[in-house]
Amino acid sequence: MNVAIAKPVRHARTSAVGVLIEVVKYTLLIGLAFSFFVPFLWMISSALKDDPQIYTVPPIWLPSPMHPENFINGWTKFNFTKFAANSIVRYAIPSTILVTLSSAVVAYGFSRLRWHGRDLLFGLCLATIMIPFQVVMVPLFITFKTLGWLNSYMPLVIPGIFGSPWFIFMLRQFFLTIPEELSDAARIDGAGEIGILFRIVLPLARPALIVVALFQFLGAWNDYLGPLLYINKEDLFPLALGIGILRRMTGETGTTALVYPYLMAVSTIITVPIIIAYFLAQRRFIEGITTTGMKG
Amino acid sequence: MASQSIKRRSTSEMTMQRRNLLLGLMFVSPWILGFLSLTLWPLLSSLYFAMTRYDLIRAPVFIGFDNFRELFTEDADFGLVIRNTLIYVGLSAPLGVITAFLMATLLNTRVVGRSWFRAVFFFPSIVPAVVTAAIWQFLLNIQYGAVNGFLQQMGWQTVPFLSNPSLVKPSLIAIHIWAQGSAIVIFLASLQDVPRMLYEAATVDGANAWQKFWNITLPICTPAILYNTVIAFIAGFQNFTMPWLLFGNGGPSKSAEMYTMFMYRNAFTYLRMGKASALAWLLFIVIVVFTVIMFRTSARWVYYGGEK
């Protein structure tokens, strides 16, 4: 369009080339989207098969008859209600509440208060994002073992009290966009800083808080290494380790029937809520990344 | 009178400053405590453990630099693990950043249903790693997997993606590229931040699409490129979950044995906490040096919109 305004002579050529470019572009995009999505289709299709269908060569994509009962049988036979309850009640909910709350308090100190050495400490906080968990993994394990916290969710939940540098950073960036006048007005009315945080800043920062809570919940739901380190009682397993039980069985010979379909069925069940959550929070999610992550 | 009021004001300023400092420290104290107990203290104690032989049962025995010496001179696996990790990081990080950037560029053009495409590209990165591993293990299965089934139907040979030592790392890299949607989202956000004005001005000056991309889009996206590159390299060095799930035993000829897997094995299979701590410190040094170099050299190629 701009080309047309600037140089009307080239308009005809541009539109001919333009159509070709559009065709190439959409072919590429649809091809890419398809190849990104195919693994999920494979998961769902395998979840609907029985053993002979699973081991058919070449593989079939649309099994007939379908076996939707795999979703129920796989879930109940391997105790996934228990694993899901562990993941949600023992891990995701408490850690999300703790991390979100304390990250918000710390972010407030790093953004809405002026004090000597603030930016220096904040720089240090940011730098710690770069430190891989594995570097501190061994001493932390030893500490938590000494505290008697093995085979509990304490090592995964309690550190949330200290906030998370990544979330502190995201919330700080958001808090900085809230007009200072609002806080000043409240201060004149005699409000304390904690009151300002909870009554003014947090309600306005809801989109950012939701993003943080969502990320933490997702992180707990997906976490594998943490539970692998600290939890080895099957009763306490979260979803990720529960799936691990099924995965190991696929490698064993003479194993229970229908392990592959069950594995894929349960995988589908624990993936769907994530995808629904993404669609429900899509705008907030993407806006969260653009406003907090990029304008820093 | 005047001097007294100045003096009073300066003392009240002093107490104000001190009050603000205390208030600020109070608010950030959770992080300070966390930094001391979950980062600094473990870092220092792992430096101590690195100089000991420690199996969690008996008390640590101080052995100086023996763990490091053993790694560099006696342990044949150490060299192998470093090689595996460097190959994986050296390929997966740049390839991942480039594909993410190209895909974001494609999405940034006038596209019908952009948010749907973005969602599809993003999903793999939010799926649990165990699920990703389960899907891909079956997808790439030599006999019953969909990929080899497709190859067979086309009349081609089957490919042992997960059992041939030279194909293990390419498979891991492919899975990494599949599952890096957040990089795409970040690139897309940064591309949408490029002022339209610049493109319009360039169009008036007769610039073609390539010139606009090279001289406007790319420079303005350099901060996002730096960010995604640093993140990709660091994540690559600490990559554990996917190779561990797919190749728990290290893979064929240990071709999938990554640095952090080797470390985990030493710590929790062989209970060599000292040696694992030595490995942890070496990893820490490598990442610090790498990050410093990236940020130091970034001044030369990253564009910060005129700010210094």
Short mmCIF file of C-alpha atoms in Angstrom, two decimals, chain A:
data_model
loop_
_atom_site.label_atom_id
_atom_site.label_comp_id
_atom_site.label_asym_id
_atom_site.label_seq_id
_atom_site.Cartn_x
_atom_site.Cartn_y
_atom_site.Cartn_z
CA MET A 1 0.00 0.00 0.00
CA ASN A 2 2.75 2.40 0.91
CA VAL A 3 4.61 1.36 -2.17
CA ALA A 4 1.55 2.25 -4.19
CA ILE A 5 1.45 5.73 -2.72
CA ALA A 6 5.13 6.39 -3.19
CA LYS A 7 5.60 4.90 -6.64
CA PRO A 8 2.31 4.22 -8.39
CA VAL A 9 4.12 2.89 -11.49
CA ARG A 10 5.34 -0.21 -9.66
CA HIS A 11 1.96 -1.03 -8.22
CA ALA A 12 0.98 -3.65 -10.78
CA ARG A 13 4.21 -5.59 -10.45
CA THR A 14 4.15 -5.44 -6.69
CA SER A 15 0.70 -6.92 -6.45
CA ALA A 16 1.60 -9.83 -8.77
CA VAL A 17 4.68 -10.57 -6.71
CA GLY A 18 2.60 -9.88 -3.63
CA VAL A 19 0.19 -12.72 -4.39
CA LEU A 20 3.11 -15.12 -4.84
CA ILE A 21 4.66 -13.96 -1.58
CA GLU A 22 1.34 -14.48 0.22
CA VAL A 23 1.06 -18.02 -1.17
CA VAL A 24 4.61 -18.90 -0.09
CA LYS A 25 4.07 -17.29 3.30
CA TYR A 26 0.89 -19.19 4.14
CA THR A 27 2.27 -22.47 2.79
CA LEU A 28 5.26 -22.04 5.10
CA LEU A 29 3.18 -21.03 8.10
CA ILE A 30 0.65 -23.80 7.71
CA GLY A 31 3.40 -26.35 7.11
CA LEU A 32 5.25 -25.19 10.22
CA ALA A 33 2.11 -25.08 12.34
CA PHE A 34 1.22 -28.57 11.16
CA SER A 35 4.62 -30.02 11.99
CA PHE A 36 4.53 -28.33 15.40
CA PHE A 37 1.12 -29.80 16.09
CA VAL A 38 1.61 -33.31 14.70
CA PRO A 39 3.23 -34.66 17.88
CA PHE A 40 0.08 -33.73 19.80
CA LEU A 41 -2.12 -35.43 17.21
CA TRP A 42 0.08 -38.50 17.55
CA MET A 43 -0.39 -38.39 21.31
CA ILE A 44 -4.18 -38.20 21.04
CA SER A 45 -4.37 -40.81 18.31
CA SER A 46 -2.17 -43.24 20.27
CA ALA A 47 -4.29 -42.66 23.36
CA LEU A 48 -7.30 -44.02 21.47
CA LYS A 49 -5.66 -47.28 20.34
CA ASP A 50 -5.48 -50.78 21.77
CA ASP A 51 -2.26 -52.82 21.73
CA PRO A 52 -2.59 -54.34 18.23
CA GLN A 53 -3.36 -50.89 16.82
CA ILE A 54 -0.35 -49.40 18.62
CA TYR A 55 1.97 -52.00 17.11
CA THR A 56 0.62 -51.78 13.56
CA VAL A 57 3.23 -51.04 10.90
CA PRO A 58 2.91 -48.59 9.21
CA PRO A 59 1.22 -46.65 12.02
CA ILE A 60 -2.45 -45.75 11.75
CA TRP A 61 -3.61 -42.24 12.59
CA LEU A 62 -7.32 -42.87 12.90
CA PRO A 63 -7.79 -46.09 14.88
CA SER A 64 -11.04 -47.94 14.34
CA PRO A 65 -12.60 -48.81 16.61
CA MET A 66 -11.42 -46.05 18.94
CA HIS A 67 -10.83 -46.77 22.61
CA PRO A 68 -11.77 -43.69 24.61
CA GLU A 69 -12.06 -45.88 27.72
CA ASN A 70 -8.23 -45.70 27.87
CA PHE A 71 -8.56 -42.22 29.34
CA ILE A 72 -10.53 -43.48 32.33
CA ASN A 73 -8.73 -46.81 32.75
CA GLY A 74 -5.23 -45.35 32.43
CA TRP A 75 -6.03 -42.60 34.90
CA THR A 76 -7.63 -44.81 37.56
CA LYS A 77 -5.46 -47.95 37.25
CA PHE A 78 -2.30 -46.01 37.95
CA ASN A 79 -3.57 -43.79 40.74
CA PHE A 80 -3.37 -40.53 38.85
CA THR A 81 -6.05 -38.91 40.98
CA LYS A 82 -3.61 -39.22 43.86
CA PHE A 83 -0.69 -37.86 41.80
CA ALA A 84 -2.81 -34.94 40.57
CA ALA A 85 -3.90 -34.16 44.12
CA ASN A 86 -0.24 -34.19 45.22
CA SER A 87 0.74 -31.89 42.36
CA ILE A 88 -2.05 -29.42 43.01
CA VAL A 89 -2.69 -29.46 46.75
CA ARG A 90 0.76 -30.21 48.10
CA TYR A 91 2.86 -28.37 45.54
CA ALA A 92 1.26 -25.98 43.04
CA ILE A 93 -1.22 -24.12 45.27
CA PRO A 94 0.99 -23.47 48.32
CA SER A 95 4.06 -22.58 46.26
CA THR A 96 2.05 -20.26 44.00
CA ILE A 97 0.56 -18.38 46.94
CA LEU A 98 3.91 -18.02 48.71
CA VAL A 99 5.96 -17.03 45.67
CA THR A 100 3.44 -14.54 44.31
CA LEU A 101 2.93 -12.81 47.63
CA SER A 102 6.54 -12.48 48.66
CA SER A 103 7.75 -11.60 45.16
CA ALA A 104 5.20 -8.77 45.19
CA VAL A 105 6.43 -7.48 48.55
CA VAL A 106 10.07 -7.56 47.41
CA ALA A 107 9.21 -5.99 44.04
CA TYR A 108 7.49 -3.17 45.92
CA GLY A 109 10.70 -2.49 47.83
CA PHE A 110 12.67 -2.49 44.59
CA SER A 111 10.32 -0.15 42.72
CA ARG A 112 8.02 2.06 44.82
CA LEU A 113 10.40 3.00 47.62
CA ARG A 114 13.50 5.15 47.30
CA TRP A 115 16.46 4.08 49.36
CA HIS A 116 20.21 4.04 49.21
CA GLY A 117 21.68 0.96 47.51
CA ARG A 118 18.36 -0.16 46.03
CA ASP A 119 19.51 -0.42 42.44
CA LEU A 120 22.74 -2.15 43.42
CA LEU A 121 20.86 -4.86 45.30
CA PHE A 122 18.36 -5.17 42.47
CA GLY A 123 21.24 -5.72 40.04
CA LEU A 124 22.49 -8.51 42.30
CA CYS A 125 18.99 -9.99 42.36
CA LEU A 126 18.88 -9.97 38.55
CA ALA A 127 22.33 -11.52 38.31
CA THR A 128 21.22 -14.51 40.36
CA ILE A 129 18.75 -15.42 37.59
CA MET A 130 21.79 -16.55 35.61
CA ILE A 131 22.90 -19.09 38.23
CA PRO A 132 21.75 -22.57 37.19
CA PHE A 133 19.88 -24.56 39.80
CA GLN A 134 22.32 -27.43 39.37
CA VAL A 135 25.13 -25.31 40.82
CA VAL A 136 23.43 -25.16 44.21
CA MET A 137 21.62 -28.47 43.90
CA VAL A 138 24.03 -30.61 45.93
CA PRO A 139 24.39 -28.35 49.00
CA LEU A 140 20.66 -27.64 49.01
CA PHE A 141 19.95 -31.35 48.93
CA ILE A 142 22.32 -31.88 51.86
CA THR A 143 20.66 -29.04 53.79
CA PHE A 144 17.13 -30.30 53.21
CA LYS A 145 18.22 -33.83 54.10
CA THR A 146 19.70 -32.56 57.37
CA LEU A 147 16.44 -30.73 58.09
CA GLY A 148 14.58 -34.00 57.56
CA TRP A 149 12.61 -32.58 54.65
CA LEU A 150 13.20 -35.45 52.22
CA ASN A 151 10.02 -37.17 51.05
CA SER A 152 7.97 -34.07 51.65
CA TYR A 153 7.09 -31.04 49.56
CA MET A 154 8.84 -28.67 51.99
CA PRO A 155 12.01 -28.28 49.84
CA LEU A 156 9.82 -27.32 46.86
CA VAL A 157 7.34 -25.05 48.65
CA ILE A 158 9.10 -23.34 51.55
CA PRO A 159 11.77 -21.52 49.46
CA GLY A 160 8.81 -19.66 47.91
CA ILE A 161 8.81 -17.49 51.06
CA PHE A 162 11.89 -15.76 49.66
CA GLY A 163 10.25 -14.84 46.34
CA SER A 164 11.79 -15.63 42.99
CA PRO A 165 14.18 -13.21 41.25
CA TRP A 166 12.49 -13.72 37.92
CA PHE A 167 9.03 -12.86 39.28
CA ILE A 168 10.42 -10.00 41.35
CA PHE A 169 11.80 -8.56 38.12
CA MET A 170 8.50 -8.96 36.25
CA LEU A 171 6.44 -7.42 39.04
CA ARG A 172 8.90 -4.56 39.55
CA GLN A 173 8.67 -3.62 35.87
CA PHE A 174 4.90 -3.55 36.20
CA PHE A 175 4.86 -1.60 39.48
CA LEU A 176 7.03 1.08 37.86
CA THR A 177 4.25 1.84 35.38
CA ILE A 178 1.75 2.70 38.14
CA PRO A 179 1.64 6.50 38.63
CA GLU A 180 3.52 7.67 41.72
CA GLU A 181 0.76 10.25 42.42
CA LEU A 182 -1.56 7.49 43.60
CA SER A 183 0.89 6.45 46.31
CA ASP A 184 1.59 10.08 47.27
CA ALA A 185 -2.10 10.82 47.67
CA ALA A 186 -2.47 7.78 49.92
CA ARG A 187 0.59 8.81 51.94
CA ILE A 188 -0.94 12.25 52.53
CA ASP A 189 -4.07 10.48 53.75
CA GLY A 190 -1.86 8.70 56.25
CA ALA A 191 -1.60 5.26 54.64
CA GLY A 192 1.45 3.15 55.46
CA GLU A 193 3.54 1.46 52.79
CA ILE A 194 2.02 -1.96 53.45
CA GLY A 195 -1.44 -0.45 53.10
CA ILE A 196 -0.43 1.20 49.82
CA LEU A 197 0.96 -2.08 48.53
CA PHE A 198 -2.17 -4.08 49.32
CA ARG A 199 -4.86 -1.46 48.67
CA ILE A 200 -3.48 0.45 45.70
CA VAL A 201 -0.58 -1.26 43.94
CA LEU A 202 -1.68 -4.91 44.04
CA PRO A 203 -5.23 -4.31 42.77
CA LEU A 204 -3.81 -2.32 39.86
CA ALA A 205 -1.16 -4.96 39.20
CA ARG A 206 -3.65 -7.80 38.86
CA PRO A 207 -2.66 -8.67 35.28
CA ALA A 208 0.99 -9.04 36.30
CA LEU A 209 0.09 -11.01 39.43
CA ILE A 210 -2.01 -13.38 37.36
CA VAL A 211 0.88 -13.94 34.96
CA VAL A 212 3.25 -14.67 37.86
CA ALA A 213 0.78 -17.03 39.53
CA LEU A 214 0.13 -18.76 36.22
CA PHE A 215 3.85 -19.26 35.54
CA GLN A 216 4.49 -20.62 39.01
CA PHE A 217 1.48 -22.95 38.90
CA LEU A 218 2.59 -24.19 35.51
CA GLY A 219 6.16 -24.60 36.74
CA ALA A 220 4.98 -26.71 39.69
CA TRP A 221 2.60 -28.75 37.51
CA ASN A 222 5.43 -29.48 35.06
CA ASP A 223 8.34 -29.77 37.51
CA TYR A 224 10.35 -32.94 37.17
CA LEU A 225 13.83 -32.35 38.61
CA GLY A 226 12.62 -30.98 41.97
CA PRO A 227 10.40 -33.94 42.88
CA LEU A 228 12.99 -36.33 41.41
CA LEU A 229 15.52 -35.03 43.93
CA TYR A 230 13.41 -34.93 47.04
CA ILE A 231 10.56 -37.40 46.67
CA ASN A 232 10.88 -41.15 46.25
CA LYS A 233 7.76 -42.45 47.99
CA GLU A 234 5.23 -43.36 45.36
CA ASP A 235 2.41 -42.16 47.60
CA LEU A 236 3.79 -38.65 47.40
CA PHE A 237 4.61 -38.58 43.69
CA PRO A 238 3.42 -35.58 41.65
CA LEU A 239 2.10 -36.01 38.10
CA ALA A 240 5.51 -35.78 36.43
CA LEU A 241 6.89 -38.71 38.45
CA GLY A 242 3.63 -40.63 38.04
CA ILE A 243 4.01 -40.40 34.28
CA GLY A 244 7.57 -41.60 34.82
CA ILE A 245 6.24 -44.88 36.27
CA LEU A 246 4.26 -45.51 33.08
CA ARG A 247 7.17 -44.49 30.88
CA ARG A 248 9.52 -46.93 32.57
CA MET A 249 7.01 -49.73 32.01
CA THR A 250 7.09 -49.16 28.24
CA GLY A 251 10.74 -50.15 28.30
CA GLU A 252 10.16 -53.41 30.18
CA THR A 253 9.44 -56.65 28.37
CA GLY A 254 6.40 -58.71 29.28
CA THR A 255 4.85 -55.61 30.73
CA THR A 256 1.20 -54.87 31.45
CA ALA A 257 -1.05 -54.58 28.44
CA LEU A 258 -1.96 -51.17 27.03
CA VAL A 259 0.92 -49.29 28.63
CA TYR A 260 1.53 -47.08 25.59
CA PRO A 261 -2.11 -46.07 25.12
CA TYR A 262 -2.41 -45.40 28.86
CA LEU A 263 0.76 -43.33 28.82
CA MET A 264 -0.53 -41.24 25.94
CA ALA A 265 -4.02 -40.95 27.43
CA VAL A 266 -2.73 -39.69 30.77
CA SER A 267 -0.30 -37.35 28.98
CA THR A 268 -3.25 -35.91 27.08
CA ILE A 269 -5.25 -35.43 30.27
CA ILE A 270 -2.49 -33.48 32.00
CA THR A 271 -1.71 -31.40 28.91
CA VAL A 272 -5.26 -30.25 28.16
CA PRO A 273 -5.67 -28.03 31.27
CA ILE A 274 -2.47 -26.18 30.31
CA ILE A 275 -3.75 -25.50 26.83
CA ILE A 276 -7.12 -24.35 28.17
CA ALA A 277 -5.36 -22.08 30.67
CA TYR A 278 -3.31 -20.58 27.86
CA PHE A 279 -6.40 -19.76 25.83
CA LEU A 280 -8.25 -18.32 28.82
CA ALA A 281 -5.34 -16.09 29.75
CA GLN A 282 -3.82 -15.63 26.31
CA ARG A 283 -4.09 -11.85 26.08
CA ARG A 284 -2.99 -11.29 29.64
CA PHE A 285 -0.17 -13.74 29.16
CA ILE A 286 1.22 -12.13 26.01
CA GLU A 287 0.57 -8.61 27.31
CA GLY A 288 2.37 -9.62 30.48
CA ILE A 289 5.44 -10.61 28.53
CA THR A 290 5.39 -7.46 26.40
CA THR A 291 4.79 -4.94 29.20
CA THR A 292 6.94 -6.56 31.87
CA GLY A 293 9.63 -8.23 29.83
CA MET A 294 10.42 -5.83 27.06
CA LYS A 295 9.95 -2.30 28.35
CA GLY A 296 12.64 -2.55 31.03
#
